[in-house]
Amino acid sequence: MKTTNIKPKPTVFTIFGGTGDLAARKLIPALYNLYLDGYMPAKFTIVGLGRTDYDNQKFREILLDGINKFSRSGKADAAKWKVFSSCIQYLQSDAKKDKTYQDLEAIIKEKDQEWGEESNIIHYLSVAPQFFPIISKGVATINIENKEQRNRIVIEKPFGHDLDSAKELNKLLQSLFDETQIYRIDHYLGKETVQNMMAFRFANALFEPIWNRNYIEHVQISVTEDIGVEDRGGYYDGSGALKDMVQNHILQVLCLVAMEPPVSFNADEVRNRRVDVLRAIRKFGHEEVKHNTVRGQYASGWVAGEEVLGYREEKGVDPNSNTETFAALKFFIDNWRWQNVPFYVRTGKRMHQKASVISIQFKDVPHPIFPIEASESWQQNRLIISIQPEMSIRLQVQAKRPGLDMILNPVDMVFNYDGTYPAESPEAYETLLLDVMEGDQTLFMRADQIEAAWELLMPVVENWESRKSINFPNYAADSWGPEIAEALIAKDGFHWFTMPVKNKKDKK
Ligand code: NAD
């Protein structure tokens, strides 16, 4: 989150996994767009590392292809790409070999000399998690002056596969680097609408006085995908919806909704308040797992006229898999602000709609003065924050329908990003990569946050892993998940909020 106009220092940006999907799809397009918008440092070099035998030219061609396909700014401008790509080099390397780190050391020293000043060095670990330890140890051996001030390390998700492995990775990283050098990425926190949660809550006098149990009835966070596991079956089968989505993205969004106001916009002040929420969430005992959690797995079916595979038939997935592709949970936050306000979260694959939405439903008016005929389509006030694909914030209020009769119906006061801001919003990775270059950790996960999130979910993880589900698969493709997920919320008198789908063809 850029708050100053100071350009970052000269930067050596290394990408371990430079030939991978994330680099081509997100990281390089993000760096290129930062360059187009004038945010890259005046002097920088991007070093892509991978095992494939490419030269600089071939590597740049592959990255250009990625930009042309995935960049929000469309096809690359030839002249601008020429200058940008001259700052990219390829290092064929094996993360397990010492030579990789010796080669990097030589590049960094060469750049220091060429630029006549010490650069910041960012090591981005865009590789499978089993490589996090070996690469972290490797980059820590790079022998340069003032490395504590210069080195930053960025760790992709998943950060651990349970509490013990997350603790172990934290312990290792903290033995090699200071916490101020470690950037654990959760790209949801870089999304515009998610960042706007803080602006909405803490830059307006309107919301904060009613942002509590006295006025809010319940909160929902729903992150649904219409696609299946695609070619990630092998990875996903060892993970599942709870670890892939709830432990990180959804809990972080929940923290932003529920956090107390920080005393300032300082990174640690904000992160302290987020971790307070995780610590206040009611623990899951046996009864809570039984009554407040639901898991699901998608069956085969039809989506937009095309037949699709069930999860257990997907490539790389165990045909008897017990892995959940859907999870719904009810949380309570045991503090003064939120006592007894339920927070419902759900996430799933192959669902009817792709949407990430937060719905905050306010309590009903204390006394209805209108006759029943006037309020047939009554809807309690709701604040709907749509993160994707639509980026909007809507406040649903009751209004009188124009006409001679006194008929009330809900209307939306809409703040739509597309209509309000002519410029396209930056992608989450642009925000986050710039933050790393500027040394701002506000939107990154601290060690204690990661561990608190794992600690909270471990009873659910252990319960689900140890008890094979007898009714998987239990929801059809293109549905809203298993029926019991409806029951989870319906038994409290609510229903899941869904964004109106404008056109089914727009879904992809
Ligand atoms: P990928 O499989 O496409 O790429 C992996 C990269 O690791 C390749 O560049 C490969 O050359 C490199 N690699 C493998 N073994 C190596 C070795 N011994 N030495 C050096 N390099 C080696 O993976 P990806 O999809 O790019 O994902 C990378 C990381 O980002 C993973 O942790 C993943 O969970 C995370 N992630 C990816 C996405 C995404 O959209 N792809 C989204 C969120 C998080």
XYZ file of C-alpha atoms and ligand atoms in Angstrom:
552
model
C 0.000 0.000 0.000
C 1.928 2.951 -1.244
C 1.707 5.901 1.123
C 4.738 7.919 -0.031
C 6.198 9.068 -3.346
C 9.692 7.822 -2.659
C 10.928 5.352 -5.276
C 12.338 2.131 -3.899
C 16.119 1.692 -3.810
C 17.904 -0.126 -6.663
C 16.722 -3.713 -6.530
C 17.897 -7.171 -7.473
C 14.710 -9.234 -7.713
C 15.343 -12.972 -7.882
C 12.518 -15.365 -8.716
C 13.115 -18.984 -7.753
C 10.663 -20.816 -9.998
C 11.101 -18.195 -12.726
C 9.963 -20.695 -15.366
C 6.830 -21.652 -13.414
C 3.184 -20.833 -13.847
C 2.969 -18.173 -11.126
C 5.920 -16.230 -12.529
C 4.465 -16.152 -16.056
C 0.873 -15.532 -15.030
C 1.237 -13.098 -12.129
C 4.725 -12.039 -11.032
C 6.248 -10.845 -14.293
C 3.025 -9.142 -15.508
C 2.838 -7.402 -12.102
C 6.443 -6.171 -12.303
C 5.907 -5.061 -15.899
C 2.783 -3.080 -14.960
C 4.632 -1.481 -12.052
C 7.285 -0.488 -14.570
C 4.671 0.966 -16.967
C 3.123 2.960 -14.128
C 6.514 4.334 -13.045
C 6.772 2.464 -9.749
C 9.813 0.282 -10.428
C 13.105 1.499 -9.001
C 15.232 3.531 -11.414
C 17.758 0.677 -11.370
C 16.631 -2.918 -11.128
C 17.366 -6.373 -12.419
C 15.092 -9.411 -12.371
C 16.863 -12.752 -12.185
C 14.663 -15.707 -13.093
C 15.911 -19.053 -11.835
C 14.819 -22.410 -13.221
C 16.192 -25.768 -14.194
C 15.343 -25.628 -17.891
C 18.153 -24.861 -20.310
C 17.174 -21.404 -21.641
C 19.276 -18.439 -22.612
C 18.187 -14.876 -21.724
C 16.542 -14.432 -25.094
C 14.383 -17.549 -24.886
C 13.434 -16.805 -21.271
C 12.346 -13.279 -22.173
C 10.250 -14.624 -25.060
C 8.389 -16.944 -22.674
C 7.751 -14.106 -20.251
C 6.541 -11.845 -23.045
C 4.086 -14.534 -24.023
C 2.840 -14.572 -20.409
C 2.400 -10.799 -20.396
C 0.531 -10.864 -23.690
C -1.827 -13.500 -22.304
C -2.278 -12.456 -18.693
C -1.383 -8.809 -18.110
C -4.257 -6.477 -17.216
C -2.667 -3.892 -19.515
C -3.025 -6.200 -22.521
C -0.330 -6.926 -25.086
C 3.078 -5.492 -24.289
C 4.173 -2.302 -26.010
C 7.226 -3.238 -28.125
C 9.418 -0.262 -27.127
C 8.574 -0.476 -23.419
C 9.027 -4.240 -23.355
C 12.452 -3.836 -24.959
C 13.670 -1.616 -22.135
C 11.966 -3.631 -19.381
C 13.145 -6.991 -20.696
C 16.746 -5.782 -20.955
C 16.601 -5.810 -17.127
C 15.673 -9.518 -17.019
C 18.199 -12.318 -16.987
C 17.948 -16.060 -16.665
C 20.015 -18.266 -14.385
C 19.815 -21.951 -15.085
C 20.155 -23.487 -11.661
C 19.261 -26.195 -9.212
C 18.016 -24.990 -5.853
C 19.843 -27.880 -4.192
C 23.303 -26.889 -5.474
C 25.658 -24.404 -3.771
C 26.662 -23.057 -7.179
C 23.209 -21.431 -7.555
C 23.880 -19.166 -4.590
C 27.470 -18.481 -5.639
C 26.196 -17.394 -9.072
C 23.625 -15.121 -7.437
C 26.274 -13.631 -5.194
C 28.350 -12.787 -8.271
C 25.344 -11.114 -9.960
C 24.540 -9.037 -6.860
C 28.172 -7.910 -6.483
C 28.369 -7.044 -10.149
C 25.201 -4.914 -9.873
C 26.467 -3.174 -6.720
C 29.546 -2.188 -8.647
C 27.698 -1.169 -11.813
C 25.144 0.911 -9.894
C 27.699 2.367 -7.486
C 25.444 1.714 -4.480
C 24.103 -1.155 -2.447
C 20.841 -2.551 -3.773
C 17.930 -4.176 -1.983
C 17.774 -7.872 -2.702
C 14.444 -9.641 -2.892
C 14.320 -13.412 -3.121
C 10.889 -14.590 -4.222
C 10.301 -18.302 -3.554
C 7.784 -19.195 -6.257
C 8.439 -22.915 -5.941
C 6.810 -25.948 -4.376
C 6.879 -25.729 -0.559
C 9.382 -28.566 -0.148
C 11.988 -26.166 -1.589
C 11.331 -23.355 0.921
C 13.876 -24.649 3.500
C 16.719 -25.402 1.089
C 16.374 -22.102 -0.802
C 16.076 -20.071 2.415
C 19.271 -21.678 3.703
C 20.937 -21.148 0.330
C 20.189 -17.434 0.023
C 21.292 -16.906 3.622
C 24.778 -18.109 2.579
C 25.118 -15.359 -0.038
C 27.988 -13.328 1.253
C 27.390 -9.610 0.732
C 27.880 -6.502 2.852
C 25.007 -5.367 5.143
C 22.838 -8.297 4.210
C 20.481 -7.902 7.195
C 19.436 -4.496 5.867
C 19.365 -5.526 2.211
C 17.915 -9.033 1.975
C 14.179 -9.729 1.892
C 12.621 -13.133 1.362
C 9.105 -13.718 0.026
C 7.391 -17.031 0.766
C 4.446 -18.208 -1.331
C 1.582 -20.239 -0.013
C 1.089 -22.862 1.316
C 2.961 -21.898 4.480
C 3.064 -25.309 6.158
C 0.507 -28.069 5.845
C -0.376 -28.083 9.554
C 0.582 -26.286 12.756
C 3.788 -28.272 13.344
C 5.141 -27.802 9.815
C 4.300 -24.059 9.897
C 6.096 -23.713 13.234
C 9.084 -25.604 11.887
C 9.305 -23.352 8.808
C 8.941 -20.225 10.952
C 11.696 -21.470 13.253
C 14.014 -22.075 10.329
C 13.278 -18.703 8.676
C 13.723 -16.841 11.950
C 17.074 -18.553 12.526
C 18.250 -17.213 9.139
C 16.498 -13.827 8.866
C 14.987 -11.147 11.043
C 11.148 -11.087 11.021
C 11.368 -7.695 9.245
C 13.017 -9.468 6.297
C 10.341 -12.164 5.923
C 7.304 -11.564 3.676
C 4.723 -14.364 3.856
C 2.373 -13.652 1.019
C -1.406 -14.004 1.036
C -2.442 -12.422 -2.231
C -6.017 -11.838 -1.002
C -4.695 -9.080 1.241
C -3.410 -7.242 -1.842
C -6.817 -7.075 -3.516
C -8.247 -3.564 -3.795
C -11.604 -4.350 -2.226
C -9.964 -6.171 0.663
C -7.656 -3.210 1.357
C -10.682 -0.971 1.123
C -12.158 -2.741 4.155
C -9.722 -0.790 6.290
C -10.472 2.492 4.496
C -14.201 1.954 4.797
C -14.062 1.064 8.453
C -11.454 3.481 9.719
C -11.690 6.510 7.399
C -15.441 7.002 7.884
C -17.235 8.020 11.031
C -20.375 6.305 9.807
C -19.633 2.608 10.193
C -17.502 2.148 13.275
C -20.186 3.092 15.859
C -22.496 0.382 14.503
C -19.787 -2.180 13.751
C -20.540 -4.460 16.666
C -22.913 -6.948 18.266
C -25.491 -4.254 19.046
C -26.190 -3.613 15.355
C -24.735 -6.482 13.345
C -26.706 -9.715 13.287
C -24.326 -11.933 11.390
C -21.466 -11.888 8.876
C -20.866 -14.132 5.863
C -17.710 -14.631 3.832
C -18.170 -16.699 0.733
C -15.376 -17.578 -1.707
C -16.756 -19.797 -4.429
C -15.170 -20.990 -7.655
C -16.968 -22.396 -10.676
C -13.931 -24.366 -11.865
C -12.794 -27.760 -10.560
C -9.216 -28.604 -9.593
C -8.091 -28.404 -13.261
C -4.467 -29.592 -13.511
C -3.732 -29.078 -9.799
C -5.363 -32.386 -8.738
C -2.124 -33.889 -7.427
C -1.391 -30.901 -5.211
C -4.980 -30.252 -4.170
C -5.632 -33.836 -3.073
C -3.023 -33.415 -0.352
C -4.556 -30.130 0.744
C -8.320 -29.504 0.389
C -10.584 -26.489 0.786
C -9.891 -25.934 4.474
C -6.111 -25.659 4.066
C -6.153 -24.119 0.594
C -8.660 -21.317 1.272
C -9.931 -21.069 4.861
C -6.635 -21.226 6.787
C -5.216 -18.310 4.839
C -7.405 -16.107 2.597
C -10.738 -16.419 4.363
C -9.403 -16.081 7.897
C -7.390 -13.026 6.860
C -10.473 -11.388 5.354
C -12.413 -12.255 8.513
C -9.691 -10.553 10.564
C -10.097 -7.341 8.547
C -13.856 -7.357 9.103
C -13.578 -8.063 12.820
C -10.377 -6.303 13.954
C -10.336 -3.466 16.482
C -9.162 -0.075 15.166
C -5.350 0.011 15.217
C -3.733 3.043 16.886
C -1.981 3.878 13.609
C -1.436 2.542 10.107
C 1.904 1.111 11.173
C 2.457 -2.466 9.888
C 2.813 -4.059 13.299
C -0.079 -2.135 14.833
C -2.368 -3.386 12.050
C -1.010 -6.921 12.292
C -1.382 -6.946 16.090
C -5.084 -6.194 15.742
C -5.512 -8.910 13.105
C -3.851 -11.536 15.253
C -6.042 -10.485 18.224
C -9.061 -11.626 16.217
C -7.574 -15.048 15.532
C -6.803 -15.460 19.213
C -10.350 -14.489 20.197
C -12.099 -16.929 17.867
C -13.825 -19.648 19.873
C -11.892 -22.916 19.810
C -13.306 -25.908 17.991
C -13.989 -28.762 20.405
C -15.630 -32.029 19.411
C -19.144 -30.483 19.596
C -18.200 -27.412 17.530
C -16.680 -29.571 14.797
C -19.860 -31.641 14.744
C -22.345 -28.765 14.713
C -20.441 -25.830 13.164
C -18.537 -27.354 10.255
C -19.558 -28.941 6.959
C -17.396 -30.551 4.300
C -18.217 -31.523 0.741
C -16.785 -33.002 -2.408
C -18.085 -32.388 -5.919
C -19.598 -35.087 -8.086
C -19.588 -35.210 -11.864
C -22.256 -33.210 -13.646
C -22.988 -30.598 -16.244
C -21.802 -27.018 -16.431
C -23.158 -24.748 -19.172
C -24.058 -27.761 -21.321
C -20.692 -29.486 -20.900
C -20.178 -32.676 -18.957
C -17.556 -32.341 -16.235
C -15.690 -34.900 -14.138
C -16.323 -35.575 -10.494
C -13.454 -34.746 -8.129
C -12.469 -38.391 -7.678
C -12.120 -38.812 -11.447
C -9.829 -35.801 -11.852
C -6.190 -36.321 -12.909
C -3.856 -36.829 -9.931
C -6.715 -37.428 -7.462
C -7.089 -40.650 -5.455
C -10.282 -42.407 -6.703
C -11.277 -42.923 -3.023
C -10.187 -39.476 -1.936
C -11.431 -38.118 1.391
C -10.282 -34.580 0.499
C -12.936 -31.877 0.759
C -13.499 -29.499 -2.157
C -16.046 -27.544 -0.127
C -15.931 -26.290 3.449
C -18.375 -24.223 5.484
C -17.778 -23.172 9.076
C -19.446 -21.086 11.718
C -17.118 -19.041 13.920
C -17.733 -17.007 17.047
C -15.384 -14.323 18.277
C -15.263 -14.169 22.025
C -14.719 -10.505 22.757
C -16.886 -7.504 23.695
C -17.451 -6.370 20.133
C -18.598 -9.675 18.639
C -19.969 -11.870 21.413
C -22.608 -14.223 19.911
C -22.461 -12.739 16.400
C -22.018 -15.718 14.047
C -19.465 -15.473 11.237
C -20.311 -17.983 8.514
C -17.691 -18.795 5.923
C -17.880 -21.088 2.940
C -15.666 -21.959 0.034
C -15.896 -24.533 -2.701
C -14.952 -25.605 -6.176
C -17.297 -26.375 -9.054
C -19.965 -24.176 -7.577
C -22.694 -22.309 -9.359
C -20.854 -19.004 -9.348
C -17.382 -17.601 -9.128
C -17.595 -14.935 -6.443
C -15.792 -13.687 -3.347
C -18.265 -11.744 -1.247
C -18.535 -10.469 2.302
C -22.050 -9.833 3.551
C -22.638 -7.955 6.791
C -26.259 -8.154 7.850
C -27.549 -5.615 10.336
C -30.245 -6.275 12.925
C -33.833 -5.547 12.031
C -35.568 -2.300 12.952
C -36.756 -2.435 16.570
C -40.393 -1.805 15.729
C -42.178 -2.192 12.372
C -44.504 0.764 11.713
C -45.524 -0.136 8.153
C -48.417 -2.447 7.375
C -47.531 -5.964 6.261
C -48.674 -5.278 2.647
C -46.124 -2.440 2.414
C -43.198 -4.580 3.400
C -43.631 -7.848 1.574
C -40.094 -7.800 0.170
C -38.554 -6.661 3.426
C -34.816 -7.084 3.708
C -32.733 -6.114 6.718
C -29.931 -3.672 5.925
C -26.865 -5.335 4.510
C -23.421 -4.149 3.515
C -22.184 -6.295 0.644
C -18.516 -6.144 -0.233
C -17.818 -7.937 -3.469
C -14.120 -8.740 -3.907
C -14.297 -10.549 -7.248
C -15.173 -10.771 -10.058
C -17.290 -7.654 -9.488
C -15.485 -5.095 -7.360
C -18.130 -3.170 -5.507
C -19.490 -2.176 -2.140
C -23.244 -1.957 -1.837
C -25.373 -0.835 1.063
C -28.818 -2.370 0.901
C -31.512 -0.141 2.371
C -35.284 -0.101 2.332
C -36.893 2.575 0.194
C -40.349 3.513 -0.924
C -41.115 2.281 -4.411
C -42.244 5.262 -6.569
C -46.012 5.373 -6.938
C -49.153 6.212 -5.069
C -49.033 3.160 -2.824
C -46.748 2.921 0.184
C -44.733 -0.128 -0.863
C -41.245 -0.714 0.433
C -38.544 -2.637 -1.272
C -34.772 -3.007 -0.852
C -32.503 -0.872 -3.048
C -28.726 -0.890 -3.346
C -26.551 2.159 -2.875
C -23.639 1.012 -5.002
C -20.010 2.036 -5.037
C -18.783 0.277 -8.137
C -15.067 0.457 -8.926
C -15.615 0.328 -12.680
C -17.976 3.278 -12.666
C -16.152 5.359 -10.048
C -12.532 5.068 -11.115
C -11.649 5.299 -14.812
C -8.217 3.695 -14.340
C -8.064 -0.048 -13.931
C -7.196 -1.228 -10.415
C -3.781 -2.777 -9.918
C -3.653 -6.513 -9.453
C -3.024 -7.832 -5.944
C 0.492 -8.932 -6.874
C 1.372 -5.410 -8.055
C 0.434 -3.980 -4.667
C 2.272 -6.691 -2.808
C 5.467 -6.688 -4.886
C 5.720 -2.912 -4.559
C 5.231 -3.282 -0.802
C 8.121 -5.764 -0.655
C 10.335 -3.363 -2.612
C 9.373 -0.537 -0.247
C 9.728 -2.674 2.882
C 6.080 -2.359 3.973
C 4.867 -5.503 5.767
C 1.303 -4.374 6.596
C -0.314 -6.741 4.092
C 1.932 -9.710 4.862
C 1.477 -12.417 7.418
C 3.585 -12.396 10.540
C 4.773 -15.689 12.060
C 2.287 -15.499 14.941
C -0.639 -14.849 12.563
C 0.116 -17.949 10.507
C 0.481 -20.093 13.610
C -2.690 -18.727 15.237
C -4.678 -19.559 12.076
C -3.309 -23.095 11.974
C -3.854 -23.577 15.693
C -7.492 -22.579 15.329
C -8.202 -24.983 12.472
C -6.157 -27.996 13.588
C -9.056 -29.689 15.479
C -11.138 -29.505 12.277
C -8.245 -30.697 10.090
C -7.568 -33.632 12.419
C -11.213 -34.565 12.700
C -11.801 -34.506 8.944
C -8.609 -36.376 8.149
C -9.232 -39.100 10.696
C -12.916 -39.655 9.863
C -13.494 -40.689 6.280
C -16.625 -39.083 4.915
C -19.210 -41.749 4.116
C -21.238 -39.605 1.734
C -18.594 -38.129 -0.591
C -19.204 -36.974 -3.291
C -22.101 -35.009 -1.827
C -22.761 -32.080 -4.139
C -23.383 -31.724 -7.839
C -21.259 -29.633 -10.167
C -22.817 -26.192 -10.742
C -24.657 -26.281 -7.391
C -24.253 -24.297 -4.162
C -22.538 -27.143 -2.335
C -23.943 -29.869 -0.085
C -27.421 -29.487 1.371
C -26.056 -29.653 4.899
C -24.243 -26.381 4.220
C -27.642 -24.744 3.777
C -28.729 -26.320 7.053
C -25.680 -24.902 8.871
C -26.952 -21.375 8.344
C -30.699 -22.062 7.971
C -30.941 -23.495 11.486
C -30.042 -20.008 12.761
C -32.732 -18.441 10.565
C -30.444 -17.083 7.802
C -29.534 -18.047 4.268
C -26.370 -17.724 2.194
C -26.140 -14.483 0.296
C -25.435 -14.844 -3.431
C -24.566 -12.110 -5.877
C -27.092 -11.815 -8.685
C -25.627 -13.485 -11.795
C -25.963 -11.074 -14.697
C -25.384 -13.534 -17.486
C -24.310 -17.139 -17.184
C -22.010 -16.661 -20.172
C -20.063 -14.009 -18.207
C -19.144 -16.584 -15.597
C -15.672 -17.458 -16.861
P 5.188 -24.571 -11.154
O 5.207 -26.043 -10.933
O 4.555 -24.033 -12.374
O 6.700 -24.047 -11.140
C 7.657 -24.522 -10.239
C 8.995 -23.892 -10.511
O 9.939 -24.491 -9.615
C 9.545 -24.083 -11.924
O 10.088 -22.853 -12.357
C 10.686 -25.089 -11.729
O 11.749 -24.903 -12.643
C 11.123 -24.770 -10.333
N 11.854 -25.884 -9.716
C 11.407 -27.131 -9.472
N 12.401 -27.880 -8.949
C 13.476 -27.065 -8.846
C 14.822 -27.244 -8.400
N 15.278 -28.402 -7.907
N 15.652 -26.177 -8.465
C 15.227 -25.000 -8.945
N 13.973 -24.770 -9.371
C 13.133 -25.796 -9.333
O 4.574 -23.931 -9.832
P 3.755 -22.556 -9.693
O 2.327 -22.797 -10.042
O 4.482 -21.473 -10.383
O 3.765 -22.315 -8.115
C 4.909 -21.856 -7.406
C 4.521 -21.571 -5.966
O 3.514 -20.570 -5.942
C 3.939 -22.762 -5.208
O 4.328 -22.671 -3.859
C 2.437 -22.545 -5.333
O 1.729 -23.148 -4.279
C 2.370 -21.040 -5.253
N 1.162 -20.457 -5.862
C 0.918 -20.578 -7.200
C -0.211 -19.988 -7.766
C -0.489 -20.062 -9.246
O -1.446 -19.390 -9.698
N 0.272 -20.777 -10.030
C -1.101 -19.268 -6.946
C -0.817 -19.145 -5.594
C 0.321 -19.737 -5.073
